[in-house]
């Protein structure tokens, strides 16, 4: 009998195993799933018998394709507010994952996009496989990377994060590790054995092995990626201050891959591109994930109100005609003041996310550098 609960919870030994369970929807996150995940992590944090958490996705297609885009689209069309409350809880969950005090292992197998990145790439131990495709594809639907995605992409080497944020391209295992979105590659066929080893608190190195050592015991070198060989033109072209200059650089570079990227950018929402570039640049100057999530909540609130979001989802996901009519229709028509409005404080009848300032804890990046104590 199939279990239709959206989140499955099982304790194996000292490991709490959380499974996103909407395989037909590629485990897209609903508000209920976000709340259940948050409740489970709060419980695991206080339970001394739980020493680690493992996150995976049901089915064989991927961990999570993101938020429930159709539900967000319908809410926006109806001028609703439910999506804002979803994001409020989702971003708080992202922050909880990033500062979770116990080893949190995310199996980023298959498709991992948008909100799927939010529940996995902030983890202390992030595992990709040869099947992984990791992306923040928001600009294609008139939206802007969120769930702490601009924090992660701003920290990527050189301008790799800017390239991925603007184009929305997906990357495989090697490039996910290169960009700081993952830590280890484990062949997909070994994931069941890894899961068992984590539940038994043992691995190839023997009983009592730390969680990170268990994962490393199954890790192998990933298949070769693409981005390392493209760093020269990516770092050069995307260092510009405006989207127009980036596209000009890409076209003038003479590199075939750069020309393809330029053509891709011209299919995205002009407004979303400009807001995304500003968001990544601003995120690089903020000192915590919490501060970035506060910024992203403002941006998401404004993007939700703009017609490009509804039009982008219609064109890419609902009607699938791939012919969105963006407003404005060109980069030249995007007003700098309109871009700045996305980052302005929310109005008196709105509530800020409010994660920072305060006890922000140690950032995900610092913890992965060994300062947070989560890896053991």
Short mmCIF file of C-alpha atoms in Angstrom, two decimals:
data_model
loop_
_atom_site.label_atom_id
_atom_site.label_comp_id
_atom_site.label_asym_id
_atom_site.label_seq_id
_atom_site.Cartn_x
_atom_site.Cartn_y
_atom_site.Cartn_z
CA UNK A 1 0.00 0.00 0.00
CA UNK A 2 1.39 3.38 -0.97
CA UNK A 3 2.05 5.88 1.78
CA UNK A 4 0.62 9.23 0.70
CA UNK A 5 2.08 11.28 3.54
CA UNK A 6 4.08 14.18 2.01
CA UNK A 7 6.99 13.66 4.40
CA UNK A 8 8.08 10.26 5.64
CA UNK A 9 9.96 10.07 8.92
CA UNK A 10 11.86 7.03 10.10
CA UNK A 11 14.49 6.67 12.79
CA UNK A 12 17.21 4.16 11.97
CA UNK A 13 19.54 3.72 14.89
CA UNK A 14 20.64 7.25 15.79
CA UNK A 15 19.77 8.73 12.38
CA UNK A 16 16.46 10.44 11.62
CA UNK A 17 15.67 9.77 7.96
CA UNK A 18 13.39 12.34 6.30
CA UNK A 19 11.98 11.53 2.85
CA UNK A 20 10.20 14.08 0.67
CA UNK A 21 7.28 12.01 -0.62
CA UNK A 22 5.58 13.54 -3.63
CA UNK A 23 7.34 11.55 -6.37
CA UNK A 24 4.71 12.27 -9.02
CA UNK A 25 5.37 16.00 -8.54
CA UNK A 26 9.13 15.40 -8.30
CA UNK A 27 8.80 16.02 -4.57
CA UNK A 28 7.86 19.67 -5.05
CA UNK A 29 7.58 21.40 -1.69
CA UNK A 30 4.18 22.30 -0.33
CA UNK A 31 3.60 24.50 2.70
CA UNK A 32 2.65 21.38 4.66
CA UNK A 33 5.97 19.74 3.79
CA UNK A 34 7.90 22.81 4.91
CA UNK A 35 6.10 22.83 8.25
CA UNK A 36 6.60 19.10 8.76
CA UNK A 37 10.32 19.38 7.97
CA UNK A 38 10.70 22.24 10.42
CA UNK A 39 8.86 20.33 13.15
CA UNK A 40 10.97 17.22 12.56
CA UNK A 41 14.23 19.16 12.76
CA UNK A 42 13.10 20.96 15.91
CA UNK A 43 12.37 17.57 17.45
CA UNK A 44 15.66 16.07 16.30
CA UNK A 45 17.58 19.01 17.67
CA UNK A 46 16.23 18.40 21.17
CA UNK A 47 16.37 14.59 21.12
CA UNK A 48 19.71 13.33 22.45
CA UNK A 49 19.02 9.91 20.90
CA UNK A 50 19.15 11.48 17.42
CA UNK A 51 22.73 12.10 16.37
CA UNK A 52 22.22 12.87 12.68
CA UNK A 53 19.58 13.63 10.05
CA UNK A 54 19.39 12.28 6.50
CA UNK A 55 17.25 13.94 3.80
CA UNK A 56 16.29 12.16 0.59
CA UNK A 57 13.54 12.20 -2.02
CA UNK A 58 11.07 9.48 -2.94
CA UNK A 59 11.24 7.97 -6.42
CA UNK A 60 14.17 7.86 -8.79
CA UNK A 61 13.86 11.24 -10.54
CA UNK A 62 15.26 13.62 -7.96
CA UNK A 63 15.38 15.03 -4.47
CA UNK A 64 13.09 18.01 -5.13
CA UNK A 65 12.16 20.14 -8.15
CA UNK A 66 11.43 23.19 -6.00
CA UNK A 67 8.31 24.81 -4.63
CA UNK A 68 4.86 24.04 -5.95
CA UNK A 69 5.03 26.52 -8.83
CA UNK A 70 1.46 25.99 -10.00
CA UNK A 71 0.11 26.77 -6.53
CA UNK A 72 2.25 29.90 -6.34
CA UNK A 73 1.07 30.93 -9.83
CA UNK A 74 -2.60 30.47 -8.93
CA UNK A 75 -2.15 32.45 -5.72
CA UNK A 76 -0.48 35.30 -7.61
CA UNK A 77 -3.23 35.38 -10.23
CA UNK A 78 -5.82 35.63 -7.46
CA UNK A 79 -3.85 38.40 -5.70
CA UNK A 80 -3.54 36.11 -2.70
CA UNK A 81 -1.05 36.19 0.16
CA UNK A 82 -0.62 32.50 0.93
CA UNK A 83 2.63 32.34 -1.06
CA UNK A 84 4.24 34.97 1.15
CA UNK A 85 3.47 32.90 4.23
CA UNK A 86 4.86 29.83 2.47
CA UNK A 87 8.10 31.67 1.73
CA UNK A 88 8.27 33.04 5.27
CA UNK A 89 8.20 29.52 6.69
CA UNK A 90 10.41 28.09 3.92
CA UNK A 91 13.17 30.67 4.42
CA UNK A 92 13.08 30.12 8.18
CA UNK A 93 13.49 26.41 7.48
CA UNK A 94 16.49 27.16 5.25
CA UNK A 95 18.08 29.10 8.11
CA UNK A 96 17.35 26.27 10.56
CA UNK A 97 19.05 23.77 8.26
CA UNK A 98 22.11 26.00 7.89
CA UNK A 99 22.58 26.32 11.66
CA UNK A 100 21.40 22.80 12.58
CA UNK A 101 23.74 21.64 15.37
CA UNK A 102 23.92 17.97 14.36
CA UNK A 103 25.19 16.38 11.14
CA UNK A 104 22.58 16.92 8.43
CA UNK A 105 23.20 14.83 5.32
CA UNK A 106 21.36 15.77 2.12
CA UNK A 107 21.25 13.24 -0.72
CA UNK A 108 21.07 15.52 -3.77
CA UNK A 109 20.41 12.73 -6.25
CA UNK A 110 18.72 13.53 -9.57
CA UNK A 111 16.93 16.86 -10.03
CA UNK A 112 17.55 19.44 -7.29
CA UNK A 113 16.14 22.86 -8.16
CA UNK A 114 14.92 26.01 -6.43
CA UNK A 115 13.41 25.06 -3.10
CA UNK A 116 15.16 21.70 -3.38
CA UNK A 117 18.46 23.57 -3.20
CA UNK A 118 17.15 25.37 -0.12
CA UNK A 119 16.55 22.17 1.86
CA UNK A 120 19.82 20.55 0.79
CA UNK A 121 22.64 22.93 -0.17
CA UNK A 122 22.63 24.64 3.27
CA UNK A 123 23.29 21.29 4.92
CA UNK A 124 26.60 20.49 6.53
CA UNK A 125 27.14 17.33 4.43
CA UNK A 126 25.85 17.47 0.85
CA UNK A 127 26.03 14.43 -1.41
CA UNK A 128 25.59 14.48 -5.19
CA UNK A 129 25.58 11.57 -7.64
CA UNK A 130 26.30 11.09 -11.33
CA UNK A 131 22.57 11.74 -11.88
CA UNK A 132 22.47 15.09 -10.08
CA UNK A 133 21.28 18.22 -11.87
CA UNK A 134 21.39 21.21 -9.53
CA UNK A 135 19.94 24.58 -10.55
CA UNK A 136 18.35 27.86 -9.55
CA UNK A 137 16.28 28.41 -12.74
CA UNK A 138 14.10 31.29 -11.53
CA UNK A 139 14.91 33.91 -14.19
CA UNK A 140 13.19 31.72 -16.81
CA UNK A 141 9.84 32.24 -15.03
CA UNK A 142 10.24 35.92 -14.23
CA UNK A 143 11.39 35.27 -10.67
CA UNK A 144 14.67 35.66 -8.75
CA UNK A 145 16.81 33.01 -6.98
CA UNK A 146 15.71 32.65 -3.37
CA UNK A 147 15.86 30.08 -0.50
CA UNK A 148 19.35 31.41 0.26
CA UNK A 149 20.40 30.71 -3.32
CA UNK A 150 21.91 34.15 -3.80
CA UNK A 151 24.01 33.54 -0.67
CA UNK A 152 25.35 30.29 -2.09
CA UNK A 153 25.91 31.61 -5.60
CA UNK A 154 27.61 34.78 -4.36
CA UNK A 155 30.14 32.57 -2.55
CA UNK A 156 30.97 30.48 -5.63
CA UNK A 157 34.47 30.90 -7.12
CA UNK A 158 34.94 33.88 -9.42
CA UNK A 159 31.80 34.69 -11.38
CA UNK A 160 30.47 31.14 -11.61
CA UNK A 161 27.58 32.00 -9.32
CA UNK A 162 26.62 35.01 -11.41
CA UNK A 163 26.63 32.84 -14.52
CA UNK A 164 24.39 30.22 -12.92
CA UNK A 165 22.06 32.77 -11.33
CA UNK A 166 21.41 34.66 -14.56
CA UNK A 167 21.22 31.73 -16.98
CA UNK A 168 19.50 29.36 -14.54
CA UNK A 169 21.58 26.50 -15.91
CA UNK A 170 21.76 23.17 -14.12
CA UNK A 171 25.08 21.63 -13.18
CA UNK A 172 26.23 18.07 -12.57
CA UNK A 173 28.11 16.63 -9.63
CA UNK A 174 31.61 17.96 -10.33
CA UNK A 175 30.40 21.48 -11.05
CA UNK A 176 28.11 21.46 -8.01
CA UNK A 177 31.14 20.68 -5.84
CA UNK A 178 33.24 23.31 -7.65
CA UNK A 179 30.58 25.96 -7.06
CA UNK A 180 30.20 25.13 -3.37
CA UNK A 181 26.72 23.65 -3.72
CA UNK A 182 27.81 20.14 -2.69
CA UNK A 183 30.65 18.39 -0.87
CA UNK A 184 30.88 14.75 -1.92
CA UNK A 185 30.10 12.56 -4.92
CA UNK A 186 28.69 9.11 -4.18
CA UNK A 187 27.58 6.81 -7.02
CA UNK A 188 23.80 6.45 -7.03
CA UNK A 189 24.06 2.68 -6.71
CA UNK A 190 25.79 3.12 -3.33
CA UNK A 191 23.14 5.38 -1.77
CA UNK A 192 21.20 2.48 -0.19
CA UNK A 193 24.39 1.21 1.44
CA UNK A 194 25.28 4.73 2.60
CA UNK A 195 21.81 5.12 4.08
CA UNK A 196 22.16 1.82 5.94
CA UNK A 197 25.62 2.77 7.21
CA UNK A 198 24.36 6.09 8.56
CA UNK A 199 21.54 4.29 10.35
CA UNK A 200 23.97 1.82 11.86
CA UNK A 201 26.49 4.57 12.74
CA UNK A 202 29.11 2.51 11.03
CA UNK A 203 30.77 2.47 7.65
CA UNK A 204 33.80 1.24 5.73
CA UNK A 205 36.07 2.66 8.43
CA UNK A 206 34.41 0.62 11.16
CA UNK A 207 32.08 1.19 14.17
CA UNK A 208 32.04 4.59 15.79
CA UNK A 209 33.04 6.38 12.61
CA UNK A 210 31.88 10.00 12.39
CA UNK A 211 29.09 10.85 9.97
CA UNK A 212 31.37 12.76 7.62
CA UNK A 213 33.86 9.87 7.64
CA UNK A 214 31.06 7.45 6.78
CA UNK A 215 30.09 9.58 3.79
CA UNK A 216 33.69 9.96 2.70
CA UNK A 217 34.04 6.19 2.84
CA UNK A 218 31.51 5.89 0.02
CA UNK A 219 32.69 8.93 -1.94
CA UNK A 220 34.41 8.72 -5.31
CA UNK A 221 35.62 11.23 -7.88
CA UNK A 222 32.67 12.59 -9.89
CA UNK A 223 32.45 12.49 -13.68
CA UNK A 224 34.27 15.44 -15.23
CA UNK A 225 32.42 18.76 -15.18
CA UNK A 226 32.36 21.67 -17.61
CA UNK A 227 32.80 24.88 -15.65
CA UNK A 228 36.44 24.57 -14.59
CA UNK A 229 37.54 24.75 -18.23
CA UNK A 230 35.27 27.75 -18.84
CA UNK A 231 36.43 29.91 -15.94
CA UNK A 232 38.40 32.33 -18.11
CA UNK A 233 35.49 33.60 -20.18
CA UNK A 234 32.95 33.30 -17.37
CA UNK A 235 35.04 35.31 -14.89
CA UNK A 236 35.89 37.91 -17.51
CA UNK A 237 32.45 38.39 -19.03
CA UNK A 238 30.34 38.28 -15.86
CA UNK A 239 32.51 40.70 -13.88
CA UNK A 240 30.65 43.62 -15.49
CA UNK A 241 28.34 45.82 -13.42
CA UNK A 242 25.26 45.59 -15.67
CA UNK A 243 23.41 42.83 -17.50
CA UNK A 244 23.81 44.78 -20.74
CA UNK A 245 27.58 44.86 -20.32
CA UNK A 246 27.65 41.15 -19.45
CA UNK A 247 25.80 40.30 -22.65
CA UNK A 248 28.08 42.59 -24.64
CA UNK A 249 31.13 40.90 -23.13
CA UNK A 250 29.73 37.47 -23.94
CA UNK A 251 29.09 38.42 -27.55
CA UNK A 252 32.47 40.08 -28.01
CA UNK A 253 34.43 37.22 -26.43
CA UNK A 254 34.24 35.11 -29.57
CA UNK A 255 33.85 31.97 -27.43
CA UNK A 256 31.04 29.74 -28.75
CA UNK A 257 29.85 28.82 -25.25
CA UNK A 258 29.72 32.51 -24.33
CA UNK A 259 27.64 33.33 -27.40
CA UNK A 260 25.21 30.58 -26.41
CA UNK A 261 24.97 32.05 -22.90
CA UNK A 262 24.22 35.49 -24.34
CA UNK A 263 21.40 34.05 -26.43
CA UNK A 264 20.03 32.28 -23.34
CA UNK A 265 19.98 35.47 -21.32
CA UNK A 266 17.91 37.25 -23.95
CA UNK A 267 15.11 34.71 -23.43
CA UNK A 268 14.83 35.51 -19.70
CA UNK A 269 12.75 38.21 -18.03
CA UNK A 270 14.73 41.46 -18.41
CA UNK A 271 13.53 42.70 -15.04
CA UNK A 272 14.32 39.39 -13.33
CA UNK A 273 17.83 39.44 -14.82
CA UNK A 274 18.57 42.91 -13.48
CA UNK A 275 17.12 42.19 -10.04
CA UNK A 276 19.01 38.87 -9.91
CA UNK A 277 22.35 40.51 -10.70
CA UNK A 278 21.72 43.11 -8.01
CA UNK A 279 20.66 40.41 -5.54
CA UNK A 280 23.81 38.34 -6.03
CA UNK A 281 26.06 41.39 -5.77
CA UNK A 282 24.28 42.58 -2.61
CA UNK A 283 24.36 39.08 -1.10
CA UNK A 284 28.14 39.05 -1.45
CA UNK A 285 28.28 42.10 0.84
CA UNK A 286 25.98 40.71 3.53
CA UNK A 287 27.62 38.92 6.44
CA UNK A 288 25.15 36.10 7.09
CA UNK A 289 22.71 33.77 5.41
CA UNK A 290 20.00 35.24 7.62
CA UNK A 291 20.65 38.71 6.24
CA UNK A 292 20.45 37.36 2.69
CA UNK A 293 17.18 35.54 3.43
CA UNK A 294 15.73 38.80 4.75
CA UNK A 295 16.73 40.45 1.48
CA UNK A 296 15.34 37.59 -0.58
CA UNK A 297 11.99 37.81 1.21
CA UNK A 298 11.67 41.43 0.15
CA UNK A 299 12.64 40.57 -3.41
CA UNK A 300 10.28 37.59 -3.59
CA UNK A 301 7.42 39.69 -2.23
CA UNK A 302 7.94 42.24 -5.01
CA UNK A 303 8.47 39.62 -7.72
CA UNK A 304 5.24 37.91 -6.64
CA UNK A 305 3.35 41.13 -7.35
CA UNK A 306 4.90 41.65 -10.79
CA UNK A 307 3.16 40.26 -13.90
CA UNK A 308 6.35 38.61 -15.19
CA UNK A 309 6.03 35.83 -12.61
CA UNK A 310 2.53 34.79 -13.66
CA UNK A 311 3.46 35.15 -17.33
CA UNK A 312 6.67 33.17 -16.94
CA UNK A 313 4.94 30.25 -15.22
CA UNK A 314 2.19 30.31 -17.84
CA UNK A 315 4.65 30.21 -20.73
CA UNK A 316 7.15 27.72 -19.32
CA UNK A 317 5.07 25.38 -17.20
CA UNK A 318 1.33 25.67 -17.84
CA UNK A 319 0.83 26.41 -21.56
CA UNK A 320 4.43 25.46 -22.41
CA UNK A 321 4.49 27.71 -25.48
CA UNK A 322 7.88 29.08 -24.33
CA UNK A 323 6.87 32.49 -25.61
CA UNK A 324 6.54 34.73 -22.53
CA UNK A 325 5.59 38.35 -23.06
CA UNK A 326 7.79 40.09 -20.53
CA UNK A 327 6.97 43.54 -19.13
CA UNK A 328 9.12 45.45 -19.82
CA UNK A 329 10.20 43.57 -22.91
CA UNK A 330 13.83 44.65 -23.08
CA UNK A 331 16.73 45.38 -20.77
CA UNK A 332 16.85 48.98 -21.95
CA UNK A 333 13.31 49.53 -20.69
CA UNK A 334 14.05 48.33 -17.15
CA UNK A 335 14.22 51.33 -14.87
CA UNK A 336 16.93 51.38 -12.18
CA UNK A 337 14.41 52.70 -9.69
CA UNK A 338 12.17 49.70 -10.35
CA UNK A 339 15.10 47.39 -9.59
CA UNK A 340 15.87 49.29 -6.39
CA UNK A 341 12.22 48.96 -5.29
CA UNK A 342 12.67 45.19 -4.98
CA UNK A 343 15.20 45.73 -2.18
CA UNK A 344 13.36 48.46 -0.28
CA UNK A 345 11.89 47.68 3.15
CA UNK A 346 8.40 46.26 3.05
CA UNK A 347 5.50 48.60 3.66
CA UNK A 348 3.68 49.24 6.96
CA UNK A 349 1.01 46.64 6.18
CA UNK A 350 3.63 43.99 5.46
CA UNK A 351 5.91 42.08 7.82
CA UNK A 352 9.62 41.66 7.26
CA UNK A 353 11.10 38.19 7.59
CA UNK A 354 13.32 39.48 10.39
CA UNK A 355 15.93 36.73 10.69
CA UNK A 356 18.79 39.24 11.11
CA UNK A 357 20.11 40.95 13.15
CA UNK A 358 20.03 38.63 16.11
CA UNK A 359 21.54 35.28 17.02
CA UNK A 360 22.38 34.38 13.44
CA UNK A 361 24.83 31.67 14.45
CA UNK A 362 27.61 30.53 12.18
CA UNK A 363 27.05 30.76 8.46
CA UNK A 364 26.80 27.60 6.37
CA UNK A 365 30.02 28.47 4.57
CA UNK A 366 31.95 28.96 7.83
CA UNK A 367 30.61 25.70 9.21
CA UNK A 368 31.72 23.81 6.13
CA UNK A 369 35.16 25.30 6.69
CA UNK A 370 35.19 23.49 10.02
CA UNK A 371 34.06 26.15 12.47
CA UNK A 372 30.58 24.86 13.30
CA UNK A 373 31.24 21.44 14.75
CA UNK A 374 28.50 19.82 12.67
CA UNK A 375 30.66 17.51 10.58
CA UNK A 376 31.54 15.02 13.24
#
